[in-house]
Coordinates of C-alpha atoms and ligand atoms in Angstrom, one line a residue:
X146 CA -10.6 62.2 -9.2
X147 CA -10.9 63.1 -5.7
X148 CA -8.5 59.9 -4.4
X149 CA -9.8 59.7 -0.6
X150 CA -13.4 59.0 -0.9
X151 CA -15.2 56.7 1.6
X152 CA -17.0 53.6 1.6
X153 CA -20.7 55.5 1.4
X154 CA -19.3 57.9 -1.3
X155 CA -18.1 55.2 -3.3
X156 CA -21.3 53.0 -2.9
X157 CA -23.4 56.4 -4.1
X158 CA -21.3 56.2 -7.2
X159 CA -21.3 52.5 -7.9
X160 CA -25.2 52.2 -7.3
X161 CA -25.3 55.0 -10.0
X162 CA -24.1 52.9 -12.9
X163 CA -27.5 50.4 -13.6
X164 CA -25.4 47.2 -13.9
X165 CA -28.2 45.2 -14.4
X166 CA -26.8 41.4 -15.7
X167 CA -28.3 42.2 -19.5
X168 CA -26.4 45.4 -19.7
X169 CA -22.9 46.1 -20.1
X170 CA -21.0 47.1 -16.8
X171 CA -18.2 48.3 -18.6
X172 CA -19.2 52.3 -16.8
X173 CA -18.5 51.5 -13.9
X174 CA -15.1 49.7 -14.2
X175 CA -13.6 52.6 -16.0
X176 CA -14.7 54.3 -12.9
X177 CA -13.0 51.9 -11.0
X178 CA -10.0 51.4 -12.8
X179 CA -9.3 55.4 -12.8
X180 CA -10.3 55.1 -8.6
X181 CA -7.4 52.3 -8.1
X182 CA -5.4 54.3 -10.7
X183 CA -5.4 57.5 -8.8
X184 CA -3.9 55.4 -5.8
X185 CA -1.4 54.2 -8.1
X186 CA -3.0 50.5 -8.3
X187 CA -3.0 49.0 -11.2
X188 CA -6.2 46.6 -12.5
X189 CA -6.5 44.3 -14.9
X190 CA -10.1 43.6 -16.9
X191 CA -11.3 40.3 -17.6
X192 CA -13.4 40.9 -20.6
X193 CA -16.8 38.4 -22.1
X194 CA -16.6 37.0 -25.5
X195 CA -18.2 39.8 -26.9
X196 CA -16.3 42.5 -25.1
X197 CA -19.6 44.0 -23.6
X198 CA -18.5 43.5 -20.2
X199 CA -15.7 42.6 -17.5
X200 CA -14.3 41.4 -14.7
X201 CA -11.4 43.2 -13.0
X202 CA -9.0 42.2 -10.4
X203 CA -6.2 44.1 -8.8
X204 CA -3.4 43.5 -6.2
X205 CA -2.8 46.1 -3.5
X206 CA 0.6 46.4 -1.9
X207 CA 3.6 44.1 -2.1
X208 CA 3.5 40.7 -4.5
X209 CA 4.0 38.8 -2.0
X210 CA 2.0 35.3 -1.4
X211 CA -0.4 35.3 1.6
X212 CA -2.7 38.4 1.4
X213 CA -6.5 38.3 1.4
X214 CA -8.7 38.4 -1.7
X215 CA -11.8 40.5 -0.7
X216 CA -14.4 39.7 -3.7
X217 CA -17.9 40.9 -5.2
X218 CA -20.0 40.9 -8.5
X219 CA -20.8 44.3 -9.9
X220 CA -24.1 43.1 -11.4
X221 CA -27.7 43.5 -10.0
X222 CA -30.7 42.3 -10.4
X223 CA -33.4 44.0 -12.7
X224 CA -35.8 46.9 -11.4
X225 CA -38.4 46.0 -13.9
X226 CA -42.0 45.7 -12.6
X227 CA -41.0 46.7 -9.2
X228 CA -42.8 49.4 -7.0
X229 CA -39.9 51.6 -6.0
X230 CA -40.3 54.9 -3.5
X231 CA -37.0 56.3 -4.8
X232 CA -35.1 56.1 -7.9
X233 CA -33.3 52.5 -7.5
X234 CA -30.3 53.7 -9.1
X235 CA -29.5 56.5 -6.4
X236 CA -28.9 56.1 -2.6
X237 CA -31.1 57.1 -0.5
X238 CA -30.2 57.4 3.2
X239 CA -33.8 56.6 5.9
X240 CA -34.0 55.6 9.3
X241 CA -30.9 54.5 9.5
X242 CA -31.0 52.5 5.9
X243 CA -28.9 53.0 2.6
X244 CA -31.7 52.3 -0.5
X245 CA -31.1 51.6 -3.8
X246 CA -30.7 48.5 -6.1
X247 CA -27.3 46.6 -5.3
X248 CA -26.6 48.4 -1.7
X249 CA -27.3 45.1 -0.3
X250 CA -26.4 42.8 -3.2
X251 CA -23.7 43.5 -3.0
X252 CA -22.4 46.9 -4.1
X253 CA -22.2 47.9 -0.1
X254 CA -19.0 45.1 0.0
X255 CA -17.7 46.5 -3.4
X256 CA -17.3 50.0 -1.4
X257 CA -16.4 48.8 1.1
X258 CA -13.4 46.9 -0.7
X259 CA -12.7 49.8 -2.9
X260 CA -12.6 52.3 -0.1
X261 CA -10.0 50.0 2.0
X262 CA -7.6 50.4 -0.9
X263 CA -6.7 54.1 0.5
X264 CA -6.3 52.6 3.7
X265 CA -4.4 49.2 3.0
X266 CA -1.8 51.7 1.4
X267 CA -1.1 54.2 3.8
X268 CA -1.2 51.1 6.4
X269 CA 1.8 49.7 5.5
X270 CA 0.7 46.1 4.2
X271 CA 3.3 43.2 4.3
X272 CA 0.8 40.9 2.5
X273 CA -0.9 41.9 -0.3
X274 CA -5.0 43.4 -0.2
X275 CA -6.7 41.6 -3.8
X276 CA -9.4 42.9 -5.2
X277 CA -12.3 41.1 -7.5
X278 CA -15.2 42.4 -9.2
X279 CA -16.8 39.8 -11.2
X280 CA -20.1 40.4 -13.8
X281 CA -22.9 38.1 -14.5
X282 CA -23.0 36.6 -11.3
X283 CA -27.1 37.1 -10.6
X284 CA -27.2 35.1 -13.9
X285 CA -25.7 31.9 -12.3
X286 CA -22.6 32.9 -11.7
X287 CA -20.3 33.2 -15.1
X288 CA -18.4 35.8 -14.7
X289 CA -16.2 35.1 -12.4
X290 CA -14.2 31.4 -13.4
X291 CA -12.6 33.6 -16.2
X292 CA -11.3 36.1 -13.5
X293 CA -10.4 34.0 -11.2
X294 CA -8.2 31.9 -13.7
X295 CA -6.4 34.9 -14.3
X296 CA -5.9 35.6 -10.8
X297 CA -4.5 32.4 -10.3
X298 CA -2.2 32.7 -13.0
X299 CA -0.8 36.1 -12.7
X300 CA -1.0 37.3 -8.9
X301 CA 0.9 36.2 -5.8
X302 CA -1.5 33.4 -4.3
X303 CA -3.5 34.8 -1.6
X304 CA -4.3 32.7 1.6
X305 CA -8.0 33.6 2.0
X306 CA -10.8 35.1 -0.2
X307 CA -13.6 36.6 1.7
X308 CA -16.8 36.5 -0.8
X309 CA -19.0 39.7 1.2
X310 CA -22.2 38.6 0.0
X311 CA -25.1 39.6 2.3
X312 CA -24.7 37.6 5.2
X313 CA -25.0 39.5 8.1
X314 CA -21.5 39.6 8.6
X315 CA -22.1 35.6 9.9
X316 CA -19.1 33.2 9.0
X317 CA -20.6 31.1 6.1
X318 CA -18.3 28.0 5.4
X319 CA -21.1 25.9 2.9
X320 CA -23.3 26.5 0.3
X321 CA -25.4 24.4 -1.8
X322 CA -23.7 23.7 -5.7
X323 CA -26.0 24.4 -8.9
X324 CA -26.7 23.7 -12.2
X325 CA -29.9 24.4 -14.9
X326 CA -30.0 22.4 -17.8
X327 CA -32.3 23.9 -20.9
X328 CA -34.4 21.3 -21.9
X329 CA -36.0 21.2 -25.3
X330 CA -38.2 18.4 -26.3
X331 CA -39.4 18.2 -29.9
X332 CA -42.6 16.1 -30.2
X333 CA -44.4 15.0 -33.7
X334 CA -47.1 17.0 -34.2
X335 CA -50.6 15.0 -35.2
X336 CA -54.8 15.4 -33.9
X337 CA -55.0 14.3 -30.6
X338 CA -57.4 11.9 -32.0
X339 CA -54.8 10.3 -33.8
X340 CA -52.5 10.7 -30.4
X341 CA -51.1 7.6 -30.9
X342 CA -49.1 8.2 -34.2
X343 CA -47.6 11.5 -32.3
X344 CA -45.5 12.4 -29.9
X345 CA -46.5 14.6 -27.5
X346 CA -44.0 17.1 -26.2
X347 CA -45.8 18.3 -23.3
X348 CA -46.4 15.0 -22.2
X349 CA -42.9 13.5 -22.6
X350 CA -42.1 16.6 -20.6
X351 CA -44.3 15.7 -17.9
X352 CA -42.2 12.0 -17.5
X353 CA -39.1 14.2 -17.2
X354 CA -40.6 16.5 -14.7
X355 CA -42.2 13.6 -12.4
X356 CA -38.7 12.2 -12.3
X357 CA -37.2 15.1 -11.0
X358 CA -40.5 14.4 -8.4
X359 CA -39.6 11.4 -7.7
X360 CA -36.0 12.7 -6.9
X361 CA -37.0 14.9 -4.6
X362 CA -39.2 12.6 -2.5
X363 CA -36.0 10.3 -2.3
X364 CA -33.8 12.5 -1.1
X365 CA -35.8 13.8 1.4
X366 CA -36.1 10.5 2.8
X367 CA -32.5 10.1 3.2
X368 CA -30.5 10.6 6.0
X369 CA -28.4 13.4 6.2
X370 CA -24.6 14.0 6.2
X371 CA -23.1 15.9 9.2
X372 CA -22.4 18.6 6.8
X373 CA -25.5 18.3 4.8
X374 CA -27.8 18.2 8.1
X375 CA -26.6 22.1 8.2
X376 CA -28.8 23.3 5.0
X377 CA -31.6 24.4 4.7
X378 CA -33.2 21.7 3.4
X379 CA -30.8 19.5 3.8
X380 CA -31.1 17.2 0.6
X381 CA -30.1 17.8 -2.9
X382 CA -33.5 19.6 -4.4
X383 CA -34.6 19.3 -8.4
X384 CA -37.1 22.2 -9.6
X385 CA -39.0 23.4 -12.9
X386 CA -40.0 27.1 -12.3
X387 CA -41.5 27.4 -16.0
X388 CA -42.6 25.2 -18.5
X389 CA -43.7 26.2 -22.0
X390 CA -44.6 24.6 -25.2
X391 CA -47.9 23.1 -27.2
X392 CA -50.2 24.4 -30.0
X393 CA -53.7 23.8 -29.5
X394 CA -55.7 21.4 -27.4
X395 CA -56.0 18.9 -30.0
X396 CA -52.6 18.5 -31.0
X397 CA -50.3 16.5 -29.5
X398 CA -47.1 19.1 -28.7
X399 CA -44.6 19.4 -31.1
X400 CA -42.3 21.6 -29.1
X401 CA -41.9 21.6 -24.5
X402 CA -38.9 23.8 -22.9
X403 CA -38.2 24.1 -19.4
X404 CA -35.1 24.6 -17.9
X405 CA -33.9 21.9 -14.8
X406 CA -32.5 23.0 -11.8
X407 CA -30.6 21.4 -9.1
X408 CA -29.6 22.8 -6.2
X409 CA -26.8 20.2 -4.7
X410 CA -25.7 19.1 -0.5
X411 CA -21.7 19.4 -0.7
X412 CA -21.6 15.8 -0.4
X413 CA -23.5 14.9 -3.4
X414 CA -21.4 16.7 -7.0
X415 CA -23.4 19.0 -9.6
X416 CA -21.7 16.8 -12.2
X417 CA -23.3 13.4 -10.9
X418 CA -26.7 14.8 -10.6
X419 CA -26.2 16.4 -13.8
X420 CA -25.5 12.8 -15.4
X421 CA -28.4 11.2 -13.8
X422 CA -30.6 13.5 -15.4
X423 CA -29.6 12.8 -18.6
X424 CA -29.6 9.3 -18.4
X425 CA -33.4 10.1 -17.7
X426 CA -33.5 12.3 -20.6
X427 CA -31.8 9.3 -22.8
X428 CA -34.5 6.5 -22.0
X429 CA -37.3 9.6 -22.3
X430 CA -35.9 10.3 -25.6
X431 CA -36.3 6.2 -26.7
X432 CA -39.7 5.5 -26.1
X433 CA -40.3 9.2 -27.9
X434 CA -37.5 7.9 -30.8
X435 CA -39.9 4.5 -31.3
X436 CA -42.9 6.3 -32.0
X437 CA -41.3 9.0 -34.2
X438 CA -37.8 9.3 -35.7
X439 CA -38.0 13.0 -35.4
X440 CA -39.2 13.6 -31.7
X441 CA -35.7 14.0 -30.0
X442 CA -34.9 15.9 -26.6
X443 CA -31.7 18.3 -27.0
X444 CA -30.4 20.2 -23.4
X445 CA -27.2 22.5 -22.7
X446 CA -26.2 23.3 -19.4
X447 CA -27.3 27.1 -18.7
X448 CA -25.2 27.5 -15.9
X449 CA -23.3 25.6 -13.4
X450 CA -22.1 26.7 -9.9
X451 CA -19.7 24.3 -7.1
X452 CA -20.6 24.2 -4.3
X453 CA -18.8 25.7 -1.1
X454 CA -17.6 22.7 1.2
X455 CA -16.9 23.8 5.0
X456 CA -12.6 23.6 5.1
X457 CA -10.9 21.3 7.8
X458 CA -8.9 24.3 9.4
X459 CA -9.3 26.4 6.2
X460 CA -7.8 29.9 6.7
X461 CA -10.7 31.7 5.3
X462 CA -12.6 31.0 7.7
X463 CA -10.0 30.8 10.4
X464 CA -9.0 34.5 9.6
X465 CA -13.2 35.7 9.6
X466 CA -13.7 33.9 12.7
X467 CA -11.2 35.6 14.5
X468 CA -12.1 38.8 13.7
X469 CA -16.0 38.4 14.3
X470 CA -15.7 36.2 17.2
X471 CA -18.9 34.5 15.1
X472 CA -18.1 30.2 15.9
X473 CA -21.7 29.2 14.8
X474 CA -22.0 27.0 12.0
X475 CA -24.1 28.5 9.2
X476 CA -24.4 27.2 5.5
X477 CA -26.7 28.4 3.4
X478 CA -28.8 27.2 0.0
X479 CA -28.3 29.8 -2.5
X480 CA -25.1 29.6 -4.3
X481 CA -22.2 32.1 -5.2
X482 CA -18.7 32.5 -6.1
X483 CA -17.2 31.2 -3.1
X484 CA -17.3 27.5 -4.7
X485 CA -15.9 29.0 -7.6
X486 CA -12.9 30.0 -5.5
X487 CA -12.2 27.5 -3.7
X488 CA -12.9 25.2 -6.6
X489 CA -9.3 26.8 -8.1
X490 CA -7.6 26.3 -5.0
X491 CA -8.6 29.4 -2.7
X492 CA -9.5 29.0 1.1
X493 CA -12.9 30.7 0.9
X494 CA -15.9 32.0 3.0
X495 CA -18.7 34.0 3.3
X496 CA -18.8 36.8 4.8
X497 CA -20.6 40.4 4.3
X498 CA -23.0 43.4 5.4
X499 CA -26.7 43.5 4.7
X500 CA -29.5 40.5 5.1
X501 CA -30.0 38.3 1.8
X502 CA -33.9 38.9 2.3
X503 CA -33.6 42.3 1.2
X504 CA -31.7 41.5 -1.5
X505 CA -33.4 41.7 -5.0
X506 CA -36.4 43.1 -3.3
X507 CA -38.0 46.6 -4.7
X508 CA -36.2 49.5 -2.0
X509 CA -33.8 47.3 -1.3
X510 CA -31.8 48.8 1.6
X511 CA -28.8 47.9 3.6
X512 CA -28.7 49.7 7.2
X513 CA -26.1 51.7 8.2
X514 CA -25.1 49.7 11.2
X515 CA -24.5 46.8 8.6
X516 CA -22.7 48.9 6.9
X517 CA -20.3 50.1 9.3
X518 CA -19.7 46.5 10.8
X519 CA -18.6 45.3 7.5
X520 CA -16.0 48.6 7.4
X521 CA -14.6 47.6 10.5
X522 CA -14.4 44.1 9.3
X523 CA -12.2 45.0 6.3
X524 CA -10.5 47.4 8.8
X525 CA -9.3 44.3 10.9
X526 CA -8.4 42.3 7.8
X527 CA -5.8 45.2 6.8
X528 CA -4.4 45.2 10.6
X529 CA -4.3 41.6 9.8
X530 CA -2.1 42.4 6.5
X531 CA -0.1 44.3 8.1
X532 CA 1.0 42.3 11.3
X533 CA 4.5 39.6 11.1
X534 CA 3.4 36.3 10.6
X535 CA 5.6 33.9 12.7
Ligands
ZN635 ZN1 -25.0 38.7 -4.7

């Protein structure tokens, strides 16, 4: 393998491998692995239970303590029903724009790491340059807690991770937490005429879903935390995006699924809201329990994400500030690994090339000028690496 390739090269090649969150990714970390193995770097995998895909993490110059994790997911989202002008899974340089599935999201900050490895080396680090590639994240984020674990475990404890989601290369210090909890009530199936000696799924579901209403109407009345009053909105927000379940029009619903989502402030915990909801479910599940001993409502936690709290002098954030000059606050409401990081202990922040809105979009695109301004970011995190700390 050609061991000097650049950032763009090495984004034509990773956008070439359809990691789409169903399908295995395991393609594109062998390619990866031989890439930091021609430099001499050595990766470790993080595999899934069922071995069909991985997370891998690598440390680039001296184990030492200090250096800088720079971290992305290798999954994308799918292409399916979209109306693409060029095959997604190729790049495609236009007016100044990179296309193709994942140059934005975020396979533009996976180059971008990959291709500062050549560099970090020949610069003469004094504090190590960590790498993470994490899979499923587009699925609620559940790749990377197994990776990061290891990391912890095994390499020299960095000082600052840098998560390059799309941001516009703005210093995000918050995001909202997460959590969707599958929902599956099981009614007793009888003629709506008889609708009394039932229990209607559907309906039950609907007492469940005007509670999360009701939520939502609460919170938005509240008054804001400082931190809080920084999202978008700024309140703790509880959502059904589907609902499915019944027979027929005149049977009262023996079966209702939806999945409940919360997307949480930093000063309210994904666990507590997580616990309300199922003290809900519990007195739901009574009144459905009195009419029928069958009718029961079972849930399991699909996913769960923390959320990012802004650091008091966090180093994360210190370090991206002082390269970007960037002193706004910004937060924002979709969530991502950077919790996850800093829920095991790492400084953490947000920071990368490309605007979220085009991410997951048909021709997604990142523009060049993104592009280069995240390379010279990483460029000053490696000068960074390199200097004496007194
Ligand atoms: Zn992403």
């Amino acid at each position: 393998m050609h061991t000097d390739l650049s950032a763009r090269e090495i984004l034509e090649k990773l956008v070439s491998f359809p990691t789409v969150s169903r399908d295995s990714n395991l393609a594109l970390v062998d390619w990866v692995e031989d890439y930091l193995a021609a430099h001499g770097v050595r990766a470790t995998r993080v595999y899934n239970d069922e071995g069909t895909k991985a997370a891998l993490y690598a440390n680039v110059g001296p184990e030492v303590e200090g250096g800088v994790v720079l971290s992305g997911h290798t999954d994308v989202v799918p292409v399916d029903g979209q109306s693409w002008d060029s095959d997604p899974f190729e790049v495609i340089e236009k007016n100044g724009r990179l296309y193709g599935r994942g140059t934005c999201d975020m396979k533009g900050f996976d180059a971008i790491a990959l291709a500062a490895v050549s560099k970090a080396l020949k610069a003469g680090l004094k504090r190590p340059l960590q790498i993470a590639l994490s899979y499923d994240e587009e699925v609620g984020c559940l790749g990377a807690p197994r990776m990061i674990r290891e990391m912890a475990a095994h390499l020299p404890k960095a000082s600052a991770a840098i998560i390059g989601e799309p941001s516009e290369m703005k210093v995000v210090n918050g995001h909202k937490g997460g959590i969707g909890i599958e929902t599956h009530l099981r009614g007793h199936e009888v003629h709506s005429s008889l609708m009394h000696t039932g229990v209607n799924a559907v309906m039950e579901a609907a007492r469940l879903i005007d509670w999360a209403n009701r939520r939502n109407a609460e919170n938005m009345e509240a008054q804001p935390g400082p931190v809080d009053a920084l999202f978008e909105p700024p309140w703790t927000t509880c959502h059904v995006g589907t609902v499915e379940g019944g027979t027929a029009d005149n049977i009262t619903a023996k079966d209702c699924r939806f999945v409940m989502g919360f997307r949480c402030i930093p000063s309210e915990r994904v666990e507590d809201w997580q616990q309300r909801y199922l003290d809900a479910v519990v007195e739901i599940e009574a009144g459905m329990r009195a009419v029928h001993p069958d009718a029961r409502i079972d849930t399991s936690v699909r996913f769960q994400v923390p959320g990012l709290q802004p650091e008091t002098e966090g180093a994360a954030e210190a370090l991206a500030r002082r390269i970007t000059g960037d002193n706004a606050p910004h937060a924002v409401s979709y969530a991502t690994e950077a919790g996850q990081f800093q829920e095991a202990g790492y400084s953490a922040v947000i920071i990368g090339p490309g605007n979220i809105e085009q991410a997951h979009q048909p021709n997604e695109w990142i523009s060049l000028d993104q592009f280069n301004q995240g390379i010279a970011f990483v460029d000053r995190i490696i000068a960074h690496l390199c200097e004496d700390l007194s």
